[in-house]
Amino acid sequence: MKNNDDYIKKFWVGLLDGDGSMQVNHWRSTNTQYRLMIKLKNNRGNYNMLTTIQKVMGGNVKLTKGDQFVTWVVNDKKEIMKMIKIFDNNPLLTSNKNAQLEFLKENMKRNDMNWYFLNRNNKFDNQERNQKMISDYLKTFDKNKDYTYFDIWFSGFSEAKSCFSIRQNSNHSFSMSQKNDKYLLEFIKNYFNIANSIRVIKNKKVDNKNMFYLLEVYKKDILLNMINHFNNNPTLGNKYESFKKLSLIFMNKN
């Protein structure tokens, strides 16, 4: 898969959806600057994954904060304009990243510093609208066409948002959490025929506008289905190591 450019591009969208950012900043209040970035804990798997993405997508990979983190970053406006065209056929599926993308594109179109300063703190005001838009889009998915994209997107998103848990009591699990976008976990739940309910994660910082949701899977046959998914659509970073351990446990038992 690391030699498949199309796979890397779709995987990159999922990873960006989960652990990336699309930024619009300013230089001395005179002009806008643009940046796409994915920042991960520095380890061999994540470093190799981001350098693989760099070869296909462009950008630069560097270590930051005393080598604690590895970062893929693009600052060139022309490169960014080419990259975001990928979203036309491979859409972002979180409301947060769609809001960032809208703000970035609008600034590129307007090139107006006054508009930037007036609106930079309001880019997430349309969160509910974006959630409904993406939720409606997911309902129209064509299994013969769109699910190929979703499979790869899900693996990229899982690299950022999932956890493979291996426990001594053999109560192993796969879990995924998400802020606000419950519709996305509901789609994933239905896609993998998961019976577990989506839970709200209680946190002192949680309010009516920011809810954290958790989907966790323990059932053996569902875990086997998910192992099959990741065998066909592998994660490419450090998450692959924990997946491989869980997969080997199930192989040895069966």
PDB file of C-alpha atoms in Angstrom:
ATOM      1  CA  MET A   1       0.000   0.000   0.000  1.00  0.00           C
ATOM      2  CA  LYS A   2       2.946   2.345   0.617  1.00  0.00           C
ATOM      3  CA  ASN A   3       3.620   2.202  -3.140  1.00  0.00           C
ATOM      4  CA  ASN A   4      -0.011   2.945  -4.055  1.00  0.00           C
ATOM      5  CA  ASP A   5      -0.371   6.712  -4.533  1.00  0.00           C
ATOM      6  CA  ASP A   6      -4.169   6.603  -4.624  1.00  0.00           C
ATOM      7  CA  TYR A   7      -4.259   4.683  -1.338  1.00  0.00           C
ATOM      8  CA  ILE A   8      -1.863   7.176   0.271  1.00  0.00           C
ATOM      9  CA  LYS A   9      -3.999  10.156  -0.802  1.00  0.00           C
ATOM     10  CA  LYS A  10      -7.221   8.685   0.615  1.00  0.00           C
ATOM     11  CA  PHE A  11      -5.429   7.559   3.766  1.00  0.00           C
ATOM     12  CA  TRP A  12      -3.995  11.075   4.131  1.00  0.00           C
ATOM     13  CA  VAL A  13      -7.504  12.566   4.078  1.00  0.00           C
ATOM     14  CA  GLY A  14      -8.570  10.291   6.947  1.00  0.00           C
ATOM     15  CA  LEU A  15      -5.420  11.037   8.936  1.00  0.00           C
ATOM     16  CA  LEU A  16      -5.842  14.778   8.381  1.00  0.00           C
ATOM     17  CA  ASP A  17      -9.495  14.488   9.454  1.00  0.00           C
ATOM     18  CA  GLY A  18      -8.381  12.833  12.671  1.00  0.00           C
ATOM     19  CA  ASP A  19      -5.107  14.484  13.656  1.00  0.00           C
ATOM     20  CA  GLY A  20      -4.409  17.338  11.269  1.00  0.00           C
ATOM     21  CA  SER A  21      -5.111  21.034  10.960  1.00  0.00           C
ATOM     22  CA  MET A  22      -5.659  23.565   8.168  1.00  0.00           C
ATOM     23  CA  GLN A  23      -4.508  26.948   9.357  1.00  0.00           C
ATOM     24  CA  VAL A  24      -4.849  30.525   8.202  1.00  0.00           C
ATOM     25  CA  ASN A  25      -2.455  32.885   9.981  1.00  0.00           C
ATOM     26  CA  HIS A  26      -1.135  36.363   9.280  1.00  0.00           C
ATOM     27  CA  TRP A  27       2.269  37.951   8.943  1.00  0.00           C
ATOM     28  CA  ARG A  28       2.439  41.267  10.826  1.00  0.00           C
ATOM     29  CA  SER A  29      -1.204  41.956   9.929  1.00  0.00           C
ATOM     30  CA  THR A  30      -0.186  42.594   6.306  1.00  0.00           C
ATOM     31  CA  ASN A  31      -0.947  39.293   4.541  1.00  0.00           C
ATOM     32  CA  THR A  32      -2.415  35.870   5.202  1.00  0.00           C
ATOM     33  CA  GLN A  33      -0.351  32.703   5.424  1.00  0.00           C
ATOM     34  CA  TYR A  34      -1.618  29.155   4.949  1.00  0.00           C
ATOM     35  CA  ARG A  35      -0.554  25.854   6.433  1.00  0.00           C
ATOM     36  CA  LEU A  36      -1.572  22.187   6.397  1.00  0.00           C
ATOM     37  CA  MET A  37      -0.107  20.171   9.251  1.00  0.00           C
ATOM     38  CA  ILE A  38      -0.216  16.725  10.862  1.00  0.00           C
ATOM     39  CA  LYS A  39       1.564  16.468  14.206  1.00  0.00           C
ATOM     40  CA  LEU A  40       2.131  13.078  15.886  1.00  0.00           C
ATOM     41  CA  LYS A  41       4.159  11.544  18.674  1.00  0.00           C
ATOM     42  CA  ASN A  42       7.641  10.829  17.387  1.00  0.00           C
ATOM     43  CA  ASN A  43       8.315   7.116  16.928  1.00  0.00           C
ATOM     44  CA  ARG A  44       9.569   4.963  14.095  1.00  0.00           C
ATOM     45  CA  GLY A  45       6.119   4.041  12.776  1.00  0.00           C
ATOM     46  CA  ASN A  46       4.783   7.594  12.667  1.00  0.00           C
ATOM     47  CA  TYR A  47       7.997   8.996  11.208  1.00  0.00           C
ATOM     48  CA  ASN A  48       8.006   6.411   8.418  1.00  0.00           C
ATOM     49  CA  MET A  49       4.303   7.024   7.716  1.00  0.00           C
ATOM     50  CA  LEU A  50       4.721  10.785   7.361  1.00  0.00           C
ATOM     51  CA  THR A  51       7.775  10.417   5.129  1.00  0.00           C
ATOM     52  CA  THR A  52       5.734   8.041   2.947  1.00  0.00           C
ATOM     53  CA  ILE A  53       2.967  10.668   2.756  1.00  0.00           C
ATOM     54  CA  GLN A  54       5.569  13.318   1.949  1.00  0.00           C
ATOM     55  CA  LYS A  55       6.776  11.349  -1.088  1.00  0.00           C
ATOM     56  CA  VAL A  56       3.259  11.305  -2.544  1.00  0.00           C
ATOM     57  CA  MET A  57       1.746  14.572  -1.287  1.00  0.00           C
ATOM     58  CA  GLY A  58       4.780  16.820  -0.986  1.00  0.00           C
ATOM     59  CA  GLY A  59       5.464  19.011   2.025  1.00  0.00           C
ATOM     60  CA  ASN A  60       8.154  18.536   4.639  1.00  0.00           C
ATOM     61  CA  VAL A  61       8.658  16.232   7.621  1.00  0.00           C
ATOM     62  CA  LYS A  62      10.528  17.522  10.663  1.00  0.00           C
ATOM     63  CA  LEU A  63      11.005  16.784  14.356  1.00  0.00           C
ATOM     64  CA  THR A  64       9.824  19.357  16.886  1.00  0.00           C
ATOM     65  CA  LYS A  65       9.886  20.071  20.639  1.00  0.00           C
ATOM     66  CA  GLY A  66      13.137  18.296  21.353  1.00  0.00           C
ATOM     67  CA  ASP A  67      12.278  15.432  18.985  1.00  0.00           C
ATOM     68  CA  GLN A  68       9.119  14.594  20.959  1.00  0.00           C
ATOM     69  CA  PHE A  69       6.910  15.070  17.895  1.00  0.00           C
ATOM     70  CA  VAL A  70       7.160  14.384  14.184  1.00  0.00           C
ATOM     71  CA  THR A  71       5.327  16.861  11.961  1.00  0.00           C
ATOM     72  CA  TRP A  72       4.295  16.862   8.321  1.00  0.00           C
ATOM     73  CA  VAL A  73       3.762  20.445   7.170  1.00  0.00           C
ATOM     74  CA  VAL A  74       3.045  22.415   3.987  1.00  0.00           C
ATOM     75  CA  ASN A  75       3.348  26.216   3.935  1.00  0.00           C
ATOM     76  CA  ASP A  76       3.387  26.936   0.211  1.00  0.00           C
ATOM     77  CA  LYS A  77       0.050  28.387  -0.973  1.00  0.00           C
ATOM     78  CA  LYS A  78       0.270  26.894  -4.480  1.00  0.00           C
ATOM     79  CA  GLU A  79       0.978  23.431  -3.084  1.00  0.00           C
ATOM     80  CA  ILE A  80      -1.929  23.757  -0.658  1.00  0.00           C
ATOM     81  CA  MET A  81      -4.290  24.812  -3.458  1.00  0.00           C
ATOM     82  CA  LYS A  82      -3.402  21.633  -5.355  1.00  0.00           C
ATOM     83  CA  MET A  83      -3.787  19.439  -2.271  1.00  0.00           C
ATOM     84  CA  ILE A  84      -7.234  20.671  -1.263  1.00  0.00           C
ATOM     85  CA  LYS A  85      -8.589  19.727  -4.704  1.00  0.00           C
ATOM     86  CA  ILE A  86      -8.287  16.124  -3.501  1.00  0.00           C
ATOM     87  CA  PHE A  87     -11.236  16.808  -1.197  1.00  0.00           C
ATOM     88  CA  ASP A  88     -13.532  17.305  -4.218  1.00  0.00           C
ATOM     89  CA  ASN A  89     -13.584  13.524  -4.779  1.00  0.00           C
ATOM     90  CA  ASN A  90     -12.367  12.392  -1.355  1.00  0.00           C
ATOM     91  CA  PRO A  91     -14.330  14.545   1.102  1.00  0.00           C
ATOM     92  CA  LEU A  92     -13.427  15.320   4.682  1.00  0.00           C
ATOM     93  CA  LEU A  93     -15.987  13.725   7.017  1.00  0.00           C
ATOM     94  CA  THR A  94     -15.612  15.705  10.258  1.00  0.00           C
ATOM     95  CA  SER A  95     -17.394  19.001  10.813  1.00  0.00           C
ATOM     96  CA  ASN A  96     -14.290  20.520  12.403  1.00  0.00           C
ATOM     97  CA  LYS A  97     -12.043  20.011   9.376  1.00  0.00           C
ATOM     98  CA  ASN A  98     -14.794  21.086   6.979  1.00  0.00           C
ATOM     99  CA  ALA A  99     -15.045  24.353   8.899  1.00  0.00           C
ATOM    100  CA  GLN A 100     -11.270  24.848   8.685  1.00  0.00           C
ATOM    101  CA  LEU A 101     -11.350  24.080   4.958  1.00  0.00           C
ATOM    102  CA  GLU A 102     -14.192  26.541   4.317  1.00  0.00           C
ATOM    103  CA  PHE A 103     -12.337  29.302   6.148  1.00  0.00           C
ATOM    104  CA  LEU A 104      -9.094  28.577   4.305  1.00  0.00           C
ATOM    105  CA  LYS A 105     -10.760  28.586   0.873  1.00  0.00           C
ATOM    106  CA  GLU A 106     -12.723  31.747   1.610  1.00  0.00           C
ATOM    107  CA  ASN A 107      -9.545  33.580   2.632  1.00  0.00           C
ATOM    108  CA  MET A 108      -7.771  32.425  -0.508  1.00  0.00           C
ATOM    109  CA  LYS A 109     -10.654  33.736  -2.594  1.00  0.00           C
ATOM    110  CA  ARG A 110     -11.047  37.080  -0.817  1.00  0.00           C
ATOM    111  CA  ASN A 111      -7.410  37.883   0.050  1.00  0.00           C
ATOM    112  CA  ASP A 112      -8.796  40.494   2.441  1.00  0.00           C
ATOM    113  CA  MET A 113      -7.074  41.091   5.782  1.00  0.00           C
ATOM    114  CA  ASN A 114     -10.081  42.957   7.229  1.00  0.00           C
ATOM    115  CA  TRP A 115     -12.365  40.008   6.484  1.00  0.00           C
ATOM    116  CA  TYR A 116      -9.817  37.627   8.004  1.00  0.00           C
ATOM    117  CA  PHE A 117      -9.651  39.509  11.315  1.00  0.00           C
ATOM    118  CA  LEU A 118     -13.438  39.892  11.474  1.00  0.00           C
ATOM    119  CA  ASN A 119     -14.103  36.187  10.879  1.00  0.00           C
ATOM    120  CA  ARG A 120     -11.159  34.182  12.228  1.00  0.00           C
ATOM    121  CA  ASN A 121     -12.900  33.546  15.566  1.00  0.00           C
ATOM    122  CA  ASN A 122     -16.191  32.577  13.926  1.00  0.00           C
ATOM    123  CA  LYS A 123     -15.145  29.753  11.614  1.00  0.00           C
ATOM    124  CA  PHE A 124     -16.818  27.096  13.770  1.00  0.00           C
ATOM    125  CA  ASP A 125     -20.146  28.916  14.046  1.00  0.00           C
ATOM    126  CA  ASN A 126     -21.689  26.693  11.368  1.00  0.00           C
ATOM    127  CA  GLN A 127     -20.784  23.443  13.116  1.00  0.00           C
ATOM    128  CA  GLU A 128     -24.346  22.122  13.211  1.00  0.00           C
ATOM    129  CA  ARG A 129     -24.873  22.956   9.547  1.00  0.00           C
ATOM    130  CA  ASN A 130     -21.695  21.074   8.615  1.00  0.00           C
ATOM    131  CA  GLN A 131     -22.717  18.091  10.741  1.00  0.00           C
ATOM    132  CA  LYS A 132     -26.072  17.861   8.958  1.00  0.00           C
ATOM    133  CA  MET A 133     -24.452  18.299   5.543  1.00  0.00           C
ATOM    134  CA  ILE A 134     -21.952  15.463   6.118  1.00  0.00           C
ATOM    135  CA  SER A 135     -24.548  13.243   7.787  1.00  0.00           C
ATOM    136  CA  ASP A 136     -26.836  13.659   4.752  1.00  0.00           C
ATOM    137  CA  TYR A 137     -23.901  12.916   2.456  1.00  0.00           C
ATOM    138  CA  LEU A 138     -23.095   9.674   4.281  1.00  0.00           C
ATOM    139  CA  LYS A 139     -26.699   8.559   3.816  1.00  0.00           C
ATOM    140  CA  THR A 140     -26.254   8.776   0.046  1.00  0.00           C
ATOM    141  CA  PHE A 141     -23.104   6.634  -0.100  1.00  0.00           C
ATOM    142  CA  ASP A 142     -23.003   4.243  -3.046  1.00  0.00           C
ATOM    143  CA  LYS A 143     -21.629   0.908  -1.792  1.00  0.00           C
ATOM    144  CA  ASN A 144     -20.090   0.053  -5.153  1.00  0.00           C
ATOM    145  CA  LYS A 145     -18.218   3.347  -5.413  1.00  0.00           C
ATOM    146  CA  ASP A 146     -17.957   5.317  -2.182  1.00  0.00           C
ATOM    147  CA  TYR A 147     -17.206   2.493   0.231  1.00  0.00           C
ATOM    148  CA  THR A 148     -13.804   1.900  -1.338  1.00  0.00           C
ATOM    149  CA  TYR A 149     -12.948   5.448  -0.347  1.00  0.00           C
ATOM    150  CA  PHE A 150     -14.517   5.114   3.108  1.00  0.00           C
ATOM    151  CA  ASP A 151     -12.545   1.926   3.850  1.00  0.00           C
ATOM    152  CA  ILE A 152      -9.243   3.683   3.228  1.00  0.00           C
ATOM    153  CA  TRP A 153     -10.384   6.929   4.904  1.00  0.00           C
ATOM    154  CA  PHE A 154     -11.405   4.909   7.978  1.00  0.00           C
ATOM    155  CA  SER A 155      -7.932   3.367   8.265  1.00  0.00           C
ATOM    156  CA  GLY A 156      -6.325   6.809   8.104  1.00  0.00           C
ATOM    157  CA  PHE A 157      -8.812   8.159  10.639  1.00  0.00           C
ATOM    158  CA  SER A 158      -8.204   5.127  12.881  1.00  0.00           C
ATOM    159  CA  GLU A 159      -4.495   5.876  12.867  1.00  0.00           C
ATOM    160  CA  ALA A 160      -5.407   9.090  14.678  1.00  0.00           C
ATOM    161  CA  LYS A 161      -8.551   8.281  16.646  1.00  0.00           C
ATOM    162  CA  SER A 162      -8.647   4.573  17.516  1.00  0.00           C
ATOM    163  CA  CYS A 163      -7.139   2.294  20.135  1.00  0.00           C
ATOM    164  CA  PHE A 164      -6.450  -1.457  20.018  1.00  0.00           C
ATOM    165  CA  SER A 165      -6.523  -2.655  23.634  1.00  0.00           C
ATOM    166  CA  ILE A 166      -4.976  -5.985  24.675  1.00  0.00           C
ATOM    167  CA  ARG A 167      -5.893  -7.089  28.211  1.00  0.00           C
ATOM    168  CA  GLN A 168      -4.688  -9.919  30.446  1.00  0.00           C
ATOM    169  CA  ASN A 169      -8.267 -11.085  30.993  1.00  0.00           C
ATOM    170  CA  SER A 170      -8.577 -11.544  27.195  1.00  0.00           C
ATOM    171  CA  ASN A 171     -11.333  -8.926  27.064  1.00  0.00           C
ATOM    172  CA  HIS A 172      -9.621  -7.259  24.094  1.00  0.00           C
ATOM    173  CA  SER A 173     -11.231  -4.317  22.339  1.00  0.00           C
ATOM    174  CA  PHE A 174     -11.165  -1.744  19.563  1.00  0.00           C
ATOM    175  CA  SER A 175     -12.349   1.748  20.448  1.00  0.00           C
ATOM    176  CA  MET A 176     -12.722   5.114  18.784  1.00  0.00           C
ATOM    177  CA  SER A 177     -13.630   8.501  20.249  1.00  0.00           C
ATOM    178  CA  GLN A 178     -14.803  11.664  18.579  1.00  0.00           C
ATOM    179  CA  LYS A 179     -15.656  15.201  19.634  1.00  0.00           C
ATOM    180  CA  ASN A 180     -19.169  16.390  18.688  1.00  0.00           C
ATOM    181  CA  ASP A 181     -19.644  14.392  15.458  1.00  0.00           C
ATOM    182  CA  LYS A 182     -21.834  11.594  16.780  1.00  0.00           C
ATOM    183  CA  TYR A 183     -23.204  11.013  13.268  1.00  0.00           C
ATOM    184  CA  LEU A 184     -19.762   9.752  12.206  1.00  0.00           C
ATOM    185  CA  LEU A 185     -19.546   7.137  14.964  1.00  0.00           C
ATOM    186  CA  GLU A 186     -23.124   6.104  14.161  1.00  0.00           C
ATOM    187  CA  PHE A 187     -22.161   5.533  10.537  1.00  0.00           C
ATOM    188  CA  ILE A 188     -19.111   3.492  11.597  1.00  0.00           C
ATOM    189  CA  LYS A 189     -21.264   1.536  14.060  1.00  0.00           C
ATOM    190  CA  ASN A 190     -23.731   0.603  11.318  1.00  0.00           C
ATOM    191  CA  TYR A 191     -21.028  -0.068   8.758  1.00  0.00           C
ATOM    192  CA  PHE A 192     -19.346  -2.704  10.930  1.00  0.00           C
ATOM    193  CA  ASN A 193     -22.647  -4.011  12.407  1.00  0.00           C
ATOM    194  CA  ILE A 194     -21.557  -3.048  15.920  1.00  0.00           C
ATOM    195  CA  ALA A 195     -24.214  -3.666  18.572  1.00  0.00           C
ATOM    196  CA  ASN A 196     -22.595  -1.569  21.312  1.00  0.00           C
ATOM    197  CA  SER A 197     -24.121   1.796  22.100  1.00  0.00           C
ATOM    198  CA  ILE A 198     -22.217   5.015  21.591  1.00  0.00           C
ATOM    199  CA  ARG A 199     -21.374   6.431  25.006  1.00  0.00           C
ATOM    200  CA  VAL A 200     -20.879  10.002  26.144  1.00  0.00           C
ATOM    201  CA  ILE A 201     -17.515  10.525  27.815  1.00  0.00           C
ATOM    202  CA  LYS A 202     -18.032  12.531  30.986  1.00  0.00           C
ATOM    203  CA  ASN A 203     -15.596  15.350  31.415  1.00  0.00           C
ATOM    204  CA  LYS A 204     -15.628  18.602  33.366  1.00  0.00           C
ATOM    205  CA  LYS A 205     -14.937  20.486  30.145  1.00  0.00           C
ATOM    206  CA  VAL A 206     -17.911  18.964  28.346  1.00  0.00           C
ATOM    207  CA  ASP A 207     -20.797  21.334  27.695  1.00  0.00           C
ATOM    208  CA  ASN A 208     -23.820  21.382  25.426  1.00  0.00           C
ATOM    209  CA  LYS A 209     -21.722  22.561  22.475  1.00  0.00           C
ATOM    210  CA  ASN A 210     -18.822  20.139  22.932  1.00  0.00           C
ATOM    211  CA  MET A 211     -19.670  16.510  23.549  1.00  0.00           C
ATOM    212  CA  PHE A 212     -17.201  13.623  23.486  1.00  0.00           C
ATOM    213  CA  TYR A 213     -18.419  10.260  22.243  1.00  0.00           C
ATOM    214  CA  LEU A 214     -16.915   6.776  22.494  1.00  0.00           C
ATOM    215  CA  LEU A 215     -17.583   3.629  20.464  1.00  0.00           C
ATOM    216  CA  GLU A 216     -15.997   0.464  21.876  1.00  0.00           C
ATOM    217  CA  VAL A 217     -16.083  -3.093  20.491  1.00  0.00           C
ATOM    218  CA  TYR A 218     -15.483  -6.288  22.484  1.00  0.00           C
ATOM    219  CA  LYS A 219     -17.497  -8.878  20.587  1.00  0.00           C
ATOM    220  CA  LYS A 220     -15.258 -11.493  19.007  1.00  0.00           C
ATOM    221  CA  ASP A 221     -16.911 -11.757  15.591  1.00  0.00           C
ATOM    222  CA  ILE A 222     -16.968  -7.961  15.163  1.00  0.00           C
ATOM    223  CA  LEU A 223     -13.317  -7.719  16.176  1.00  0.00           C
ATOM    224  CA  LEU A 224     -12.512 -10.362  13.575  1.00  0.00           C
ATOM    225  CA  ASN A 225     -14.380  -8.327  10.959  1.00  0.00           C
ATOM    226  CA  MET A 226     -12.347  -5.273  11.901  1.00  0.00           C
ATOM    227  CA  ILE A 227      -9.107  -7.255  11.802  1.00  0.00           C
ATOM    228  CA  ASN A 228     -10.073  -8.334   8.300  1.00  0.00           C
ATOM    229  CA  HIS A 229     -10.716  -4.697   7.393  1.00  0.00           C
ATOM    230  CA  PHE A 230      -7.282  -3.573   8.576  1.00  0.00           C
ATOM    231  CA  ASN A 231      -5.598  -6.499   6.838  1.00  0.00           C
ATOM    232  CA  ASN A 232      -7.125  -5.269   3.572  1.00  0.00           C
ATOM    233  CA  ASN A 233      -6.736  -1.566   4.363  1.00  0.00           C
ATOM    234  CA  PRO A 234      -3.722  -1.295   6.653  1.00  0.00           C
ATOM    235  CA  THR A 235      -2.803   1.545   8.934  1.00  0.00           C
ATOM    236  CA  LEU A 236       0.628   2.884   8.047  1.00  0.00           C
ATOM    237  CA  GLY A 237       1.963   4.379  11.289  1.00  0.00           C
ATOM    238  CA  ASN A 238       2.572   3.330  14.870  1.00  0.00           C
ATOM    239  CA  LYS A 239      -1.030   2.089  15.219  1.00  0.00           C
ATOM    240  CA  TYR A 240      -0.089  -0.843  12.988  1.00  0.00           C
ATOM    241  CA  GLU A 241       2.084  -2.276  15.780  1.00  0.00           C
ATOM    242  CA  SER A 242      -0.798  -2.564  18.272  1.00  0.00           C
ATOM    243  CA  PHE A 243      -3.083  -3.886  15.522  1.00  0.00           C
ATOM    244  CA  LYS A 244      -0.519  -6.547  14.624  1.00  0.00           C
ATOM    245  CA  LYS A 245      -0.342  -7.729  18.259  1.00  0.00           C
ATOM    246  CA  LEU A 246      -4.125  -7.996  18.504  1.00  0.00           C
ATOM    247  CA  SER A 247      -4.327  -9.773  15.159  1.00  0.00           C
ATOM    248  CA  LEU A 248      -1.688 -12.326  16.191  1.00  0.00           C
ATOM    249  CA  ILE A 249      -3.596 -13.110  19.412  1.00  0.00           C
ATOM    250  CA  PHE A 250      -6.748 -13.884  17.430  1.00  0.00           C
ATOM    251  CA  MET A 251      -4.816 -15.936  14.869  1.00  0.00           C
ATOM    252  CA  ASN A 252      -3.215 -18.034  17.592  1.00  0.00           C
ATOM    253  CA  LYS A 253      -6.581 -18.643  19.276  1.00  0.00           C
ATOM    254  CA  ASN A 254      -8.232 -19.667  16.029  1.00  0.00           C
TER     255      ASN A 254
END
